[in-house]
Tab-separated table of C-alpha atoms in Angstrom:
chain	number	residue	atom	x	y	z
L	1258	UNK	CA	-0.016	0.032	0.029
L	1259	UNK	CA	1.243	3.467	-0.802
L	1260	UNK	CA	1.449	5.812	2.039
L	1261	UNK	CA	1.603	9.413	1.314
L	1262	UNK	CA	4.006	11.692	3.164
L	1263	UNK	CA	2.548	14.865	4.779
L	1264	UNK	CA	4.173	17.465	2.579
L	1265	UNK	CA	2.365	16.351	-0.564
L	1266	UNK	CA	-0.976	17.359	1.049
L	1267	UNK	CA	0.635	20.700	2.111
L	1268	UNK	CA	1.881	21.110	-1.495
L	1269	UNK	CA	-1.574	20.547	-2.863
L	1270	UNK	CA	-2.842	23.436	-0.389
L	1271	UNK	CA	-0.207	25.764	-1.854
L	1272	UNK	CA	-2.114	25.702	-5.017
L	1273	UNK	CA	-4.930	27.379	-3.124
L	1274	UNK	CA	-2.717	30.340	-2.057
L	1275	UNK	CA	-3.536	33.254	-4.367
L	1276	UNK	CA	-0.715	33.820	-6.946
L	1277	UNK	CA	1.181	30.666	-5.943
L	1278	UNK	CA	0.454	29.189	-9.371
L	1279	UNK	CA	2.801	31.934	-10.881
L	1280	UNK	CA	5.289	31.916	-8.100
L	1281	UNK	CA	8.243	29.518	-8.527
L	1282	UNK	CA	10.032	30.122	-5.214
L	1283	UNK	CA	10.754	27.911	-3.280
L	1284	UNK	CA	12.339	25.892	-6.030
L	1285	UNK	CA	11.215	22.580	-4.440
L	1286	UNK	CA	7.648	21.912	-3.359
L	1287	UNK	CA	7.591	18.204	-2.962
L	1288	UNK	CA	9.629	18.021	0.366
L	1289	UNK	CA	11.097	20.590	2.814
L	1290	UNK	CA	14.643	21.411	1.909
L	1291	UNK	CA	17.368	23.498	3.681
L	1292	UNK	CA	20.926	24.742	3.472
L	1293	UNK	CA	21.557	25.094	-0.173
L	1294	UNK	CA	24.919	24.518	-1.630
L	1295	UNK	CA	24.983	25.492	-5.334
L	1296	UNK	CA	27.570	24.173	-7.702
L	1297	UNK	CA	27.986	25.143	-11.505
L	1298	UNK	CA	29.099	22.187	-13.697
L	1299	UNK	CA	28.863	21.602	-17.446
L	1300	UNK	CA	26.134	24.196	-18.180
L	1301	UNK	CA	23.961	23.403	-15.212
L	1302	UNK	CA	23.528	24.573	-11.656
L	1303	UNK	CA	23.340	21.835	-9.123
L	1304	UNK	CA	22.057	22.669	-5.723
L	1305	UNK	CA	22.694	20.236	-2.960
L	1306	UNK	CA	20.304	20.447	0.099
L	1307	UNK	CA	19.380	19.127	3.373
L	1308	UNK	CA	16.051	17.531	3.884
L	1309	UNK	CA	13.783	18.530	6.765
L	1310	UNK	CA	11.377	15.724	7.643
L	1311	UNK	CA	7.690	16.452	7.541
L	1312	UNK	CA	6.327	17.830	10.954
L	1313	UNK	CA	9.731	18.247	12.476
L	1314	UNK	CA	10.099	20.029	15.813
L	1315	UNK	CA	13.884	19.835	15.723
L	1316	UNK	CA	16.449	19.615	12.887
L	1317	UNK	CA	15.439	16.067	12.059
L	1318	UNK	CA	17.297	15.387	8.994
L	1319	UNK	CA	18.399	11.888	7.648
L	1320	UNK	CA	19.601	12.420	4.091
L	1321	UNK	CA	20.674	14.992	1.498
L	1322	UNK	CA	19.064	15.796	-1.862
L	1323	UNK	CA	20.263	17.174	-5.333
L	1324	UNK	CA	18.368	19.274	-7.883
L	1325	UNK	CA	19.677	20.830	-11.000
L	1326	UNK	CA	18.652	23.350	-13.676
L	1327	UNK	CA	19.848	24.717	-16.931
L	1328	UNK	CA	17.432	27.708	-17.102
L	1329	UNK	CA	17.035	28.807	-13.427
L	1330	UNK	CA	13.335	28.147	-13.699
L	1331	UNK	CA	12.708	24.418	-14.057
L	1332	UNK	CA	14.468	22.185	-11.638
L	1333	UNK	CA	15.172	18.390	-12.039
L	1334	UNK	CA	14.828	16.231	-8.868
L	1335	UNK	CA	17.810	13.746	-8.649
L	1336	UNK	CA	16.757	12.174	-5.459
L	1337	UNK	CA	18.921	11.396	-2.522
L	1338	UNK	CA	22.294	10.221	-3.507
L	1339	UNK	CA	23.749	10.282	0.132
L	1340	UNK	CA	22.199	9.648	3.591
L	1341	UNK	CA	23.234	9.008	7.026
L	1342	UNK	CA	23.649	5.287	6.159
L	1343	UNK	CA	26.480	6.196	3.784
L	1344	UNK	CA	28.638	6.826	6.915
L	1345	UNK	CA	28.638	3.716	8.965
L	1346	UNK	CA	30.098	5.781	11.960
L	1347	UNK	CA	27.382	8.451	11.908
L	1348	UNK	CA	24.416	8.247	14.134
L	1349	UNK	CA	22.255	11.299	13.308
L	1350	UNK	CA	22.043	14.914	12.006
L	1351	UNK	CA	22.396	15.111	8.222
L	1352	UNK	CA	23.006	18.713	8.372
L	1353	UNK	CA	24.375	21.477	6.024
L	1354	UNK	CA	27.100	20.322	3.611
L	1355	UNK	CA	28.919	21.623	0.494
L	1356	UNK	CA	30.062	19.979	-2.745
L	1357	UNK	CA	33.014	20.814	-4.917
L	1358	UNK	CA	34.575	19.065	-7.947
L	1359	UNK	CA	38.205	18.306	-8.509
L	1360	UNK	CA	39.814	16.230	-11.262
L	1361	UNK	CA	36.490	14.608	-12.217
L	1362	UNK	CA	35.491	13.662	-8.740
L	1363	UNK	CA	32.744	15.409	-6.546
L	1364	UNK	CA	33.360	15.623	-2.793
L	1365	UNK	CA	30.512	16.340	-0.510
L	1366	UNK	CA	31.557	17.677	3.045
L	1367	UNK	CA	28.839	17.116	5.531
L	1368	UNK	CA	28.553	17.567	9.334
L	1369	UNK	CA	27.101	14.428	11.042
L	1370	UNK	CA	27.103	13.024	14.679
L	1371	UNK	CA	29.879	10.728	15.385
L	1372	UNK	CA	28.438	7.567	16.941
L	1373	UNK	CA	31.575	6.862	18.945
L	1374	UNK	CA	32.020	10.293	20.467
L	1375	UNK	CA	28.549	11.894	20.361
L	1376	UNK	CA	29.991	14.914	18.823
L	1377	UNK	CA	29.547	16.710	15.370
L	1378	UNK	CA	32.245	15.711	12.909
L	1379	UNK	CA	32.854	16.460	9.187
L	1380	UNK	CA	32.633	13.444	6.871
L	1381	UNK	CA	33.428	13.285	3.156
L	1382	UNK	CA	31.306	11.566	0.356
L	1383	UNK	CA	32.822	11.051	-2.947
L	1384	UNK	CA	31.260	10.365	-6.390
L	1385	UNK	CA	32.229	10.452	-10.104
L	1386	UNK	CA	28.949	12.173	-11.108
L	1387	UNK	CA	27.401	15.468	-9.625
L	1388	UNK	CA	24.250	13.428	-8.858
L	1389	UNK	CA	26.026	10.493	-7.194
L	1390	UNK	CA	25.811	8.018	-5.852
L	1391	UNK	CA	28.202	9.211	-3.083
L	1392	UNK	CA	30.246	6.751	-0.971
L	1393	UNK	CA	32.181	7.381	2.282
L	1394	UNK	CA	35.691	8.531	1.083
L	1395	UNK	CA	37.364	7.728	4.370
L	1396	UNK	CA	35.299	5.417	6.579
L	1397	UNK	CA	35.926	8.033	9.421
L	1398	UNK	CA	35.601	11.711	9.976
L	1399	UNK	CA	37.994	13.972	8.071
L	1400	UNK	CA	38.072	16.436	11.114
L	1401	UNK	CA	36.125	16.704	14.352
L	1402	UNK	CA	35.843	19.317	16.871
L	1403	UNK	CA	32.161	19.412	17.621
L	1404	UNK	CA	31.310	22.075	15.146
L	1405	UNK	CA	29.228	22.211	11.819
L	1406	UNK	CA	28.567	23.658	8.372
L	1407	UNK	CA	31.568	22.823	6.211
L	1408	UNK	CA	32.443	24.923	3.145
L	1409	UNK	CA	35.250	24.244	0.656
L	1410	UNK	CA	37.061	26.756	-1.623
L	1411	UNK	CA	39.687	26.048	-4.142
L	1412	UNK	CA	41.903	29.030	-4.761
L	1413	UNK	CA	43.368	30.006	-8.255
L	1414	UNK	CA	46.768	28.478	-7.169
L	1415	UNK	CA	45.095	25.106	-6.575
L	1416	UNK	CA	45.114	25.350	-2.788
L	1417	UNK	CA	41.765	24.007	-1.251
L	1418	UNK	CA	40.490	25.228	2.004
L	1419	UNK	CA	37.826	23.753	4.184
L	1420	UNK	CA	36.058	26.242	6.502
L	1421	UNK	CA	33.471	25.329	9.090
L	1422	UNK	CA	32.242	26.390	12.562
L	1423	UNK	CA	29.419	27.240	14.989
L	1424	UNK	CA	30.228	29.138	17.365
L	1425	UNK	CA	33.804	29.526	16.198
L	1426	UNK	CA	35.245	29.727	12.583
L	1427	UNK	CA	37.959	27.278	11.634
L	1428	UNK	CA	39.853	26.103	8.426
L	1429	UNK	CA	42.341	23.523	7.265
L	1430	UNK	CA	44.387	23.432	4.059
L	1431	UNK	CA	43.218	20.421	2.139
L	1432	UNK	CA	45.710	18.394	0.114
L	1433	UNK	CA	45.066	17.700	-3.569
L	1434	UNK	CA	43.311	14.410	-2.686
L	1435	UNK	CA	40.614	16.517	-0.940
L	1436	UNK	CA	40.256	13.925	1.751
L	1437	UNK	CA	43.300	14.954	3.942
L	1438	UNK	CA	44.862	18.079	5.146
L	1439	UNK	CA	48.347	19.575	5.860
L	1440	UNK	CA	49.040	21.563	9.073
L	1441	UNK	CA	46.799	21.953	11.982
L	1442	UNK	CA	43.163	23.100	12.439
L	1443	UNK	CA	43.309	26.989	12.507
L	1444	UNK	CA	40.923	29.335	14.171
L	1445	UNK	CA	39.980	32.532	12.369
L	1446	UNK	CA	39.833	35.344	14.807
L	1447	UNK	CA	36.320	36.647	15.160
L	1448	UNK	CA	36.908	40.265	15.631
L	1449	UNK	CA	34.298	42.980	15.459
L	1450	UNK	CA	36.157	44.623	12.676
L	1451	UNK	CA	36.173	41.345	10.738
L	1452	UNK	CA	32.607	40.167	11.480
L	1453	UNK	CA	30.676	42.979	12.947
L	1454	UNK	CA	29.641	43.589	16.521
L	1455	UNK	CA	26.716	41.773	18.084
L	1456	UNK	CA	24.499	43.676	20.258
L	1457	UNK	CA	22.054	41.217	21.945
L	1458	UNK	CA	24.243	38.272	23.145
L	1459	UNK	CA	27.492	39.016	25.019
L	1460	UNK	CA	28.517	35.461	24.764
L	1461	UNK	CA	29.395	36.035	21.112
L	1462	UNK	CA	31.034	39.376	20.579
L	1463	UNK	CA	30.629	39.251	16.715
L	1464	UNK	CA	27.799	38.786	14.258
L	1465	UNK	CA	29.240	35.577	12.944
L	1466	UNK	CA	26.906	32.656	13.815
L	1467	UNK	CA	27.390	29.718	11.324
L	1468	UNK	CA	27.362	28.654	7.665
L	1469	UNK	CA	30.446	30.241	6.099
L	1470	UNK	CA	30.455	30.456	2.327
L	1471	UNK	CA	33.829	31.568	0.960
L	1472	UNK	CA	34.589	32.412	-2.656
L	1473	UNK	CA	36.763	34.658	-4.776
L	1474	UNK	CA	35.693	37.356	-7.259
L	1475	UNK	CA	37.970	39.814	-9.154
L	1476	UNK	CA	40.799	39.153	-6.806
L	1477	UNK	CA	38.584	39.791	-3.681
L	1478	UNK	CA	37.643	36.959	-1.123
L	1479	UNK	CA	34.179	37.004	0.256
L	1480	UNK	CA	32.826	35.160	3.300
L	1481	UNK	CA	28.984	35.194	3.428
L	1482	UNK	CA	27.606	33.759	6.662
L	1483	UNK	CA	24.517	33.375	8.816
L	1484	UNK	CA	24.651	36.196	11.367
L	1485	UNK	CA	23.284	36.770	14.851
L	1486	UNK	CA	20.791	34.041	15.724
L	1487	UNK	CA	18.006	34.210	16.420
L	1488	UNK	CA	16.441	34.881	13.967
L	1489	UNK	CA	19.428	34.990	11.659
L	1490	UNK	CA	20.231	37.375	8.783
L	1491	UNK	CA	22.992	36.925	6.246
L	1492	UNK	CA	25.995	39.168	6.467
L	1493	UNK	CA	29.384	39.099	4.651
L	1494	UNK	CA	33.038	40.138	5.104
L	1495	UNK	CA	35.771	40.476	2.617
L	1496	UNK	CA	39.551	39.992	2.659
L	1497	UNK	CA	42.717	40.154	0.494
L	1498	UNK	CA	43.444	36.523	1.063
L	1499	UNK	CA	41.508	33.266	1.800
L	1500	UNK	CA	42.404	33.257	5.574
L	1501	UNK	CA	41.940	37.083	6.082
L	1502	UNK	CA	42.268	39.480	7.516
L	1503	UNK	CA	38.607	39.909	7.199
L	1504	UNK	CA	36.528	43.173	7.115
L	1505	UNK	CA	32.838	43.228	7.783
L	1506	UNK	CA	30.810	44.659	4.988
L	1507	UNK	CA	27.156	44.508	6.052
L	1508	UNK	CA	23.963	42.790	5.422
L	1509	UNK	CA	23.213	40.680	2.256
L	1510	UNK	CA	19.620	39.366	3.272
L	1511	UNK	CA	17.831	40.926	6.295
L	1512	UNK	CA	15.829	38.832	8.715
L	1513	UNK	CA	12.782	37.614	6.961
L	1514	UNK	CA	11.025	34.436	5.630
L	1515	UNK	CA	9.600	32.791	8.780
L	1516	UNK	CA	12.650	30.515	9.646
L	1517	UNK	CA	14.824	31.560	12.481
L	1518	UNK	CA	17.892	30.314	10.467
L	1519	UNK	CA	19.164	31.045	7.093
L	1520	UNK	CA	21.920	29.555	4.926
L	1521	UNK	CA	23.507	31.085	1.978
L	1522	UNK	CA	25.296	30.015	-1.278
L	1523	UNK	CA	26.338	32.214	-4.060
L	1524	UNK	CA	27.406	31.301	-7.710
L	1525	UNK	CA	27.803	32.964	-11.038
L	1526	UNK	CA	25.904	31.228	-14.006
L	1527	UNK	CA	25.396	32.237	-17.561
L	1528	UNK	CA	26.217	35.884	-17.029
L	1529	UNK	CA	24.183	36.351	-13.745
L	1530	UNK	CA	24.897	36.112	-10.088
L	1531	UNK	CA	22.554	33.944	-7.935
L	1532	UNK	CA	22.027	33.956	-4.140
L	1533	UNK	CA	20.568	30.757	-2.692
L	1534	UNK	CA	18.845	30.730	0.829
L	1535	UNK	CA	16.072	29.032	2.753
L	1536	UNK	CA	12.852	30.175	4.267
L	1537	UNK	CA	9.629	28.847	5.574
L	1538	UNK	CA	7.484	29.693	2.588
L	1539	UNK	CA	5.819	26.320	2.032
L	1540	UNK	CA	2.521	25.429	3.874
L	1541	UNK	CA	3.502	23.935	7.227
L	1542	UNK	CA	6.950	25.706	6.979
L	1543	UNK	CA	8.783	26.981	10.064
L	1544	UNK	CA	12.172	26.921	11.728
L	1545	UNK	CA	12.444	23.126	11.371
L	1546	UNK	CA	10.398	22.770	7.966
L	1547	UNK	CA	12.421	25.146	5.554
L	1548	UNK	CA	12.516	25.398	1.860
L	1549	UNK	CA	15.243	26.487	-0.588
L	1550	UNK	CA	14.808	29.575	-2.807
L	1551	UNK	CA	16.988	31.622	-5.107
L	1552	UNK	CA	17.282	35.253	-6.278
L	1553	UNK	CA	19.330	36.893	-9.016
L	1554	UNK	CA	21.405	39.949	-8.079
L	1555	UNK	CA	24.053	42.266	-9.444
L	1556	UNK	CA	27.180	43.340	-7.622
L	1557	UNK	CA	27.715	47.002	-7.291
L	1558	UNK	CA	30.598	48.562	-9.393
L	1559	UNK	CA	32.913	48.468	-6.237
L	1560	UNK	CA	32.223	44.690	-5.731
L	1561	UNK	CA	30.001	45.070	-2.748
L	1562	UNK	CA	26.795	42.994	-2.492
L	1563	UNK	CA	23.467	44.785	-2.447
L	1564	UNK	CA	20.714	43.964	0.145
L	1565	UNK	CA	18.589	41.097	-1.349
L	1566	UNK	CA	15.085	40.464	-0.466
L	1567	UNK	CA	13.175	37.212	-0.660
L	1568	UNK	CA	10.574	36.967	-3.471
L	1569	UNK	CA	7.995	34.421	-4.368
L	1570	UNK	CA	8.740	34.881	-8.207
L	1571	UNK	CA	12.454	33.914	-8.113
L	1572	UNK	CA	14.680	34.781	-11.041
L	1573	UNK	CA	13.835	35.148	-14.618
L	1574	UNK	CA	14.188	32.077	-16.934
L	1575	UNK	CA	17.165	31.636	-19.047
L	1576	UNK	CA	16.023	30.737	-22.524
L	1577	UNK	CA	13.019	28.320	-23.164
L	1578	UNK	CA	12.202	24.707	-22.974
L	1579	UNK	CA	12.195	22.589	-26.196
L	1580	UNK	CA	9.102	20.403	-25.867
L	1581	UNK	CA	10.165	18.225	-28.881
L	1582	UNK	CA	12.782	16.285	-26.862
L	1583	UNK	CA	12.231	14.033	-23.955
L	1584	UNK	CA	11.683	15.615	-20.470
L	1585	UNK	CA	11.692	13.953	-17.142
L	1586	UNK	CA	8.462	14.230	-15.251
L	1587	UNK	CA	10.443	15.302	-12.064
L	1588	UNK	CA	11.532	18.488	-13.964
L	1589	UNK	CA	9.218	21.430	-13.222
L	1590	UNK	CA	9.078	24.888	-12.039
L	1591	UNK	CA	6.166	24.118	-9.583
L	1592	UNK	CA	4.743	20.837	-8.337
L	1593	UNK	CA	1.415	20.843	-6.793
L	1594	UNK	CA	0.231	17.827	-4.634
L	1595	UNK	CA	2.671	15.364	-6.092
L	1596	UNK	CA	5.681	13.699	-4.676
L	1597	UNK	CA	8.808	12.073	-6.395
L	1598	UNK	CA	10.096	8.561	-5.703
L	1599	UNK	CA	12.886	6.245	-7.040
L	1600	UNK	CA	11.926	4.480	-10.281
L	1601	UNK	CA	12.459	0.615	-10.453
L	1602	UNK	CA	15.564	0.248	-12.523
L	1603	UNK	CA	17.010	3.642	-11.716
L	1604	UNK	CA	15.951	7.326	-11.987
L	1605	UNK	CA	13.163	9.272	-10.383
L	1606	UNK	CA	9.481	9.427	-11.241
L	1607	UNK	CA	6.468	11.583	-10.141
L	1608	UNK	CA	4.041	9.790	-7.977
L	1609	UNK	CA	1.280	10.000	-5.513
L	1610	UNK	CA	-0.795	11.794	-8.037
L	1611	UNK	CA	-4.443	12.708	-7.018
L	1612	UNK	CA	-7.206	14.488	-8.992
L	1613	UNK	CA	-6.368	18.148	-9.702
L	1614	UNK	CA	-2.696	17.799	-9.000
L	1615	UNK	CA	-0.454	19.456	-11.528
L	1616	UNK	CA	3.100	20.054	-12.766
L	1617	UNK	CA	4.056	23.521	-14.164
L	1618	UNK	CA	6.964	23.669	-16.808
L	1619	UNK	CA	7.919	27.375	-17.285
L	1620	UNK	CA	8.582	28.838	-20.791
L	1621	UNK	CA	7.885	26.037	-23.253
L	1622	UNK	CA	8.486	27.050	-26.776
L	1623	UNK	CA	6.122	25.203	-29.164
L	1624	UNK	CA	7.103	27.265	-32.171
L	1625	UNK	CA	4.808	26.559	-35.108
L	1626	UNK	CA	2.853	24.094	-33.186
L	1627	UNK	CA	2.672	20.532	-31.501
L	1628	UNK	CA	0.710	17.643	-33.080
L	1629	UNK	CA	0.855	14.845	-30.469
L	1630	UNK	CA	1.919	14.355	-26.899
L	1631	UNK	CA	3.475	11.121	-25.607
L	1632	UNK	CA	4.241	10.114	-21.932
L	1633	UNK	CA	5.639	7.102	-19.970
L	1634	UNK	CA	3.071	6.333	-17.350
L	1635	UNK	CA	2.131	3.530	-14.846
L	1636	UNK	CA	-0.904	2.885	-12.642
L	1637	UNK	CA	-1.916	0.170	-10.131
L	1638	UNK	CA	-5.502	1.757	-9.999
L	1639	UNK	CA	-7.930	2.546	-12.804
L	1640	UNK	CA	-5.676	5.350	-13.993
L	1641	UNK	CA	-6.656	8.957	-14.891
L	1642	UNK	CA	-6.198	11.629	-17.511
L	1643	UNK	CA	-3.295	14.080	-18.168
L	1644	UNK	CA	-4.590	17.507	-19.373
L	1645	UNK	CA	-2.330	19.591	-21.338
L	1646	UNK	CA	-3.075	23.229	-20.315
L	1647	UNK	CA	-1.438	26.414	-21.455
L	1648	UNK	CA	-0.931	29.410	-19.006
L	1649	UNK	CA	-2.408	28.022	-15.939
L	1650	UNK	CA	-3.860	24.915	-14.312
L	1651	UNK	CA	-7.256	26.009	-15.669
L	1652	UNK	CA	-5.788	27.591	-18.958
L	1653	UNK	CA	-6.406	26.584	-22.470
L	1654	UNK	CA	-6.849	22.912	-23.038
L	1655	UNK	CA	-4.533	21.646	-25.778
L	1656	UNK	CA	-5.083	17.995	-25.294
L	1657	UNK	CA	-6.064	15.046	-22.975
L	1658	UNK	CA	-4.206	11.818	-22.583
L	1659	UNK	CA	-6.125	8.986	-21.015
L	1660	UNK	CA	-4.154	6.668	-18.867
L	1661	UNK	CA	-5.567	3.203	-18.119
L	1662	UNK	CA	-4.376	0.784	-15.309
L	1663	UNK	CA	-1.011	-0.899	-16.185
L	1664	UNK	CA	-1.012	-3.465	-13.262
L	1665	UNK	CA	1.479	-1.732	-11.064
L	1666	UNK	CA	2.949	1.447	-10.086
L	1667	UNK	CA	6.163	0.526	-11.759
L	1668	UNK	CA	4.727	-1.357	-14.729
L	1669	UNK	CA	5.428	1.261	-17.423
L	1670	UNK	CA	3.433	1.889	-20.592
L	1671	UNK	CA	3.462	4.573	-23.215
L	1672	UNK	CA	0.357	6.709	-24.009
L	1673	UNK	CA	-0.118	9.313	-26.747
L	1674	UNK	CA	-2.898	11.813	-27.711
L	1675	UNK	CA	-3.424	14.593	-30.166
L	1676	UNK	CA	-2.643	18.236	-29.486
L	1677	UNK	CA	-4.267	21.333	-30.948
L	1678	UNK	CA	-3.565	25.066	-30.331
L	1679	UNK	CA	-0.080	24.610	-28.717
L	1680	UNK	CA	1.959	27.105	-30.599
L	1681	UNK	CA	4.161	29.880	-29.502
L	1682	UNK	CA	5.622	29.975	-25.999
L	1683	UNK	CA	3.641	29.167	-22.806
L	1684	UNK	CA	3.951	27.875	-19.465
L	1685	UNK	CA	2.742	24.202	-19.630
L	1686	UNK	CA	0.748	22.633	-16.976
L	1687	UNK	CA	0.293	19.000	-16.743
L	1688	UNK	CA	-2.925	18.643	-14.893
L	1689	UNK	CA	-3.973	15.302	-13.573
L	1690	UNK	CA	-7.729	14.338	-13.247
L	1691	UNK	CA	-9.754	11.223	-12.514
L	1692	UNK	CA	-11.499	9.550	-9.652
L	1693	UNK	CA	-10.421	9.243	-5.969
L	1694	UNK	CA	-7.135	7.911	-4.855
L	1695	UNK	CA	-3.876	7.773	-6.570
L	1696	UNK	CA	-4.306	8.037	-10.294
L	1697	UNK	CA	-0.876	7.324	-12.016
L	1698	UNK	CA	2.776	7.721	-12.041
L	1699	UNK	CA	4.638	9.803	-14.600
L	1700	UNK	CA	8.216	9.031	-15.739
L	1701	UNK	CA	8.736	11.254	-18.941
L	1702	UNK	CA	6.961	13.311	-21.553
L	1703	UNK	CA	7.539	14.677	-24.999
L	1704	UNK	CA	5.647	16.549	-27.690
L	1705	UNK	CA	5.992	15.870	-31.418
L	1706	UNK	CA	5.751	18.460	-34.164
């Protein structure tokens, strides 16, 4: 029997919020996500996230997730390529990590609780693909001092640095194998000149709280961090070198968003700069049920970062979607009511689909027109229908595909139907209709000209 997780019901209710059908932040609606770590690789942005369990009243997190995009609007769900069980020595707390690539291998640095010591330690997962699967690179912690939130930066000279810390800020110089380091664990002085003065908590003299994100731009080193809990805002400092001395520069994102934490990641992609963060924007959201979002921004001429405000719209789409090639069902700008799950034989499919659930794909360029629509589907029930709507979940109906029972949720069949009136560029909505209960699973879809 299929048991539906709580968030899918909440995601369905998101469709009832005025304007939410047009809003594409947060970027994931099928689960709660937190602590984004973006990575640009081969023409895509990959964002690595934590996963807040439904109904959490603490930071209850057991695995990590990966999503990617080529257009900053439609995101592909790659599932969970790493979890607590990846690390045999870890007992709990799959918290905020960071991924980097070196020499064709991807290294995921994560804080987890060491079963033997009961303290937080930094582990390293490794993979040959940005979407995993990741395995434990060491079989033990890379470094352990009870603190969290690792971030890795590789400088222009090839020297890699691992930063982490709450309540302190630490770094080590990683060797080129990325799984060992030279020298000792070094503390970065948390001075008020370097990280600002805190006013409400004398136990911590500076604004630095956690979540460092260190990078280099035009010869200047940036350290963007979560500041002054609780609730946190995002501040930043700059330095002439990767280890300082740091100078506090101000606020990047003020306190907002309904979560008492925030966690930042910044990348440049396709000529734009993007700021990732988390908030509590989904129904049921809060300090322990967070969601990742993103905004585009522009540095000032002197290299400083402007104040960035959370929006429901998110960044503009880069380019358009070609509907005449195959698209995974788990790629969308907004998913209402559905969940994703592993597909038998590998991959991810969309499942737990009820009547009136839908998927939005932003900016689909039909050109002179589409004639037919084909989808790979499965159903252990009587099935349902896929309505092809343009502009909104109740927009122009361009076609309807009927899906019958296939004898199982992973017994796949291909269905096709005629399409009329689909020309030009539109937001495409795959709206699912039928009786009660789960209707069908969707693996992929494609239009034909």
